[in-house]
Amino acid sequence: MRFPLYSSPHGIQENHVTRLMAQVLLALVPGIIASWWFFGWGVLIQIAIATLTAVGAEIAIIRMRKRDALPVIKDLSAVVTAVLFALAIPPFLPWWMTVAGVLFGIIIVKQLYGGLGYNPFNPAMAAYVFLLISFPVEMTRWNAPLELVTADPGLLASLSIIFTSVMPEGLSWDAITMATPLDEMRTRLEMGEMIYEIREIPGWGDFGGIGREQVAFWFMVGGIFMLWRKVISWHIPLSMIAAMFILSSATWLAEPDVNPVPVFHIIGGGFMLGAFFIATDPVSAATTKKGQIIYGALIGILIYIIRNWGGYPDAVAFAVLLMNMAAPTIDYYTQPKVYGQAEEEDEQKKVTSDEN
Amino acid sequence: MSSQDDLDKLLTKLHNFHGGLHLPEHKQESLQHPIADAGLPQQLVIPLRQHIGRAAKATVKAGDKVLKGERIAEAEGAISAPVHAPTSGTVKAIEVHAIPHPAALPDTCIVIEPDGNDQWTEKPAAILDYLSASPDILLQRIHNSGIVGMGGAAFPSHAKLLYGLKRNLHTLIINGAECEPYITCDDILMQERADDIVTGIEIILHLLGLERCLIGIEDNKPDAIAAMQQAIKVTSLKRTRVIEIPTIYPSGGEKQLIQLMTGEEVPSDGLPADIGMVCHNVGTMAAVRDAVLDGRPLISRIVTISGEGISEPRNLHALIGTPISHLIQAAGGYTDKARQLVYGGPMMGISLPDDQVPLTKGGNCVLALSENEAPDPEKARACIRCGKCADVCPVKLLPQQLYWYSHAKDFDKVQDYNLFDCIECGCCTHVCPSNIQLVHYFRFAKTEIWKQEEEKRKADHARRRHEARTARLERIAAERKSRLRKKKEDLEQKKPAAGKADAGDPKKAAIEAAMKRVADKKKAAQEKQQ
């Protein structure tokens, strides 16, 4: 009787990339439903456009590389990228911009570097920044939560807006869009208004805008699900939130009239989505535990700096991309102490300190 | 570290090692029956290399009659172990035969055809007063009995003890963890022969001049723990403790076990003896007892036969050299499900191409696994650097980085990331969501580096030889030169003396005089003509 030869260990490998990615998608579901509830059909239409484009682009590239496309598509990473990207863009963005963004993300940022596992930058965030710089007006035209608008565009009207850029009868951009709370906060602070005045704006909500705060909450729930399923570890999200919380608390305690409450920063914009779903992208993040804490904290700090002194009201994408560049270096300097090497290192340190 | 309290504190306070896995245990399958005898096979194949170190050298030849327990191969060098005939019979051949080997490479074996009498040779006398025997005598007995570590690694025990004796030891660590799934040979040995194991411990403690002994057993073996505790009670051992350790793979790794029980780490490039400890397996202790009290060399062992591919999973007491096929028959044969044959545990064992290989001293388990238990590994995907491998690595390595550099064949970087600290436990591969055979890559990188070092060593050797040759030639040339110079100098020293003699040379004077005369004549003739 002949038996096949394999290298040890022999047994079942209990994890699977596809399952991991599927759990990420599952964790996004509550946030997606909340986004749809508060911001309408545009959200789902963008997800559909982005997903189809991403999968199509990936198949095309893999075919060009003369490899089998099916296993690559089955890992669901392109779908995750597409959904994250779609959740980051304004729901009424013209369809071709979404397509352009996804093509950039999948083809240039991901596949040209070698595909999943080899991309130094987060494809969804790189695609977002690509669009933000190319189409600043469209990319900052956010629709207001449905509670605050008189007319709900509905599915058909949303399709029409996205695919033809033509406003249906009785609707106008002014009627369905409004500045995001982060944007509003920034402009009004610059105009010299006080926090308590700004908070009088309709649609402010409890912390950072009706709709947006609920969506952020449901993303956080998804994030906790991923922590529970061990899809992600706590290091990046917690350090990111903690860094942001400490910085914004300090400034808020010092000058509460011109600095929003810390929760505003954490709930606002793409922070929650970023903390749990984007900064935790393992391919482009730091991989050591210590490194992940530094990586997450620096993203939090960068977001705060850019929001306060930079040119953009939200800053998750820029902060993540900047830290993507730093990740390999962080990893190199944060290698854990290997078993049995403690004394050796101490001795080395002693030697160097003696030399000094 | 000397008070009684300190030792008891160890009982209550366990330490941790990083990572590790909770694996499905699969222990009950093979624990349904007591140990059974595997019986005498038609042929025994005894490899000369069953241990770490140099292969033993055969002391018999084809056609020789041998008796049970007779030495048939002697140790070669410091790290080696002799081999004994497991039963009486005739040496049929000394030939290259398939053995359990990671790369399925054959090696030299002594093939014995049993005569069925199982007749013992004259055994060495029992050392009954072992507690007053000199360490040298005990060490000699252990060495002559061919005892090697029976937990799987098969390191010659006397070499380990000898190294320990040269160090400042304080604790004997006994490994009864048996952390790999399926394997129960140590468990059942502890249940059935706890007294013998403890006698072995007494011998080793006396040999090493130690009092303190910690026996680590995973908490999924309550019967073994109870048996061992009972066995210790009836002895005079005051500072020996059974420590119940959590069931986390690889708690039975020597370094991990030491960390679990004492919180100390064995230096990366060192041995447990460097931090005052020496570690032995429970099976080795029983073998030591048999050697010292019965004069019985290591010619048999207990081996677990298990997996869904085995009809009656169980533990067998089998002679070293018994073909695996015979062991499987003794366990009821294969079931229809048998798909993969593994020698050792599922995590670190080696894959066997067929069952025509012999049982060796380090062979604790034979598994016939089903499709269900060990499906064909899926095609590997790209690493997504999720870090699950680093989370479970008991050595705190970063397998994702090691993989990256092994894959890129950047062997300098891969050593920067401490490749050689990898114990190949397989945890990283087990959890990898991209199904990458990480351990395989690391073995490959290690082998490549060894190969490069070997080549470098050879090149260095060649270079040194070349340099030596050049130097020798230069030296010879220089010597010749100096000899010549000396000769010349000697000549020159004679020359000045010769020069002086020239001045009074009568020949020269005569010639000069004659020349002068001719010249004078010429002058006179010219004057005449004018």
mmCIF file of C-alpha atoms in Angstrom, chain A residues 140-145 148 174 176-205 207-210 212 257-260 264-265 268-269 307-308 311-314:
data_model
loop_
_atom_site.group_PDB
_atom_site.id
_atom_site.type_symbol
_atom_site.label_atom_id
_atom_site.label_comp_id
_atom_site.label_asym_id
_atom_site.label_seq_id
_atom_site.Cartn_x
_atom_site.Cartn_y
_atom_site.Cartn_z
ATOM 1 C CA THR A 140 -17.491 66.075 -1.006
ATOM 2 C CA ARG A 141 -21.153 66.322 -2.097
ATOM 3 C CA TRP A 142 -22.706 64.273 0.666
ATOM 4 C CA ASN A 143 -26.403 63.745 0.809
ATOM 5 C CA ALA A 144 -28.248 64.691 3.943
ATOM 6 C CA PRO A 145 -29.790 62.036 6.147
ATOM 7 C CA LEU A 148 -33.748 65.968 7.283
ATOM 8 C CA ASP A 174 -29.442 71.613 -2.615
ATOM 9 C CA ILE A 176 -30.799 66.441 -0.924
ATOM 10 C CA THR A 177 -27.250 67.302 0.088
ATOM 11 C CA MET A 178 -25.715 69.110 3.002
ATOM 12 C CA ALA A 179 -22.288 69.587 4.479
ATOM 13 C CA THR A 180 -21.143 66.802 6.752
ATOM 14 C CA PRO A 181 -20.915 67.626 10.450
ATOM 15 C CA LEU A 182 -17.119 67.442 10.273
ATOM 16 C CA ASP A 183 -17.117 69.928 7.418
ATOM 17 C CA GLU A 184 -19.653 72.154 9.138
ATOM 18 C CA MET A 185 -17.686 72.111 12.359
ATOM 19 C CA ARG A 186 -14.525 73.073 10.559
ATOM 20 C CA THR A 187 -15.984 75.930 8.516
ATOM 21 C CA ARG A 188 -17.917 77.429 11.381
ATOM 22 C CA LEU A 189 -15.014 77.232 13.804
ATOM 23 C CA GLU A 190 -12.954 79.052 11.220
ATOM 24 C CA MET A 191 -15.678 81.698 11.070
ATOM 25 C CA GLY A 192 -15.277 82.171 14.800
ATOM 26 C CA GLU A 193 -18.410 80.402 16.018
ATOM 27 C CA MET A 194 -18.472 78.636 19.343
ATOM 28 C CA ILE A 195 -19.174 74.935 19.796
ATOM 29 C CA TYR A 196 -22.491 75.561 21.579
ATOM 30 C CA GLU A 197 -23.644 77.671 18.620
ATOM 31 C CA ILE A 198 -22.590 75.073 16.096
ATOM 32 C CA ARG A 199 -24.484 72.396 17.954
ATOM 33 C CA GLU A 200 -27.708 74.277 17.246
ATOM 34 C CA ILE A 201 -27.524 73.290 13.581
ATOM 35 C CA PRO A 202 -30.420 71.108 12.492
ATOM 36 C CA GLY A 203 -29.454 67.485 12.224
ATOM 37 C CA TRP A 204 -26.653 67.690 14.741
ATOM 38 C CA GLY A 205 -27.845 64.689 16.695
ATOM 39 C CA PHE A 207 -22.631 63.670 19.084
ATOM 40 C CA GLY A 208 -21.915 64.095 15.441
ATOM 41 C CA GLY A 209 -24.868 64.239 13.085
ATOM 42 C CA ILE A 210 -28.092 62.321 12.816
ATOM 43 C CA ARG A 212 -23.802 59.354 10.814
ATOM 44 C CA ASP A 257 -15.733 76.412 23.402
ATOM 45 C CA VAL A 258 -13.670 75.870 20.287
ATOM 46 C CA ASN A 259 -13.036 72.130 20.455
ATOM 47 C CA PRO A 260 -15.731 69.524 19.911
ATOM 48 C CA PHE A 264 -17.460 63.788 17.996
ATOM 49 C CA HIS A 265 -14.102 62.932 16.482
ATOM 50 C CA GLY A 268 -17.436 61.535 13.028
ATOM 51 C CA GLY A 269 -16.559 60.897 9.408
ATOM 52 C CA ARG A 307 -8.646 67.409 10.721
ATOM 53 C CA ASN A 308 -7.468 70.334 12.816
ATOM 54 C CA GLY A 311 -6.762 70.784 4.298
ATOM 55 C CA TYR A 312 -9.424 68.091 4.649
ATOM 56 C CA PRO A 313 -12.308 67.778 7.096
ATOM 57 C CA ASP A 314 -11.965 63.981 7.292
#
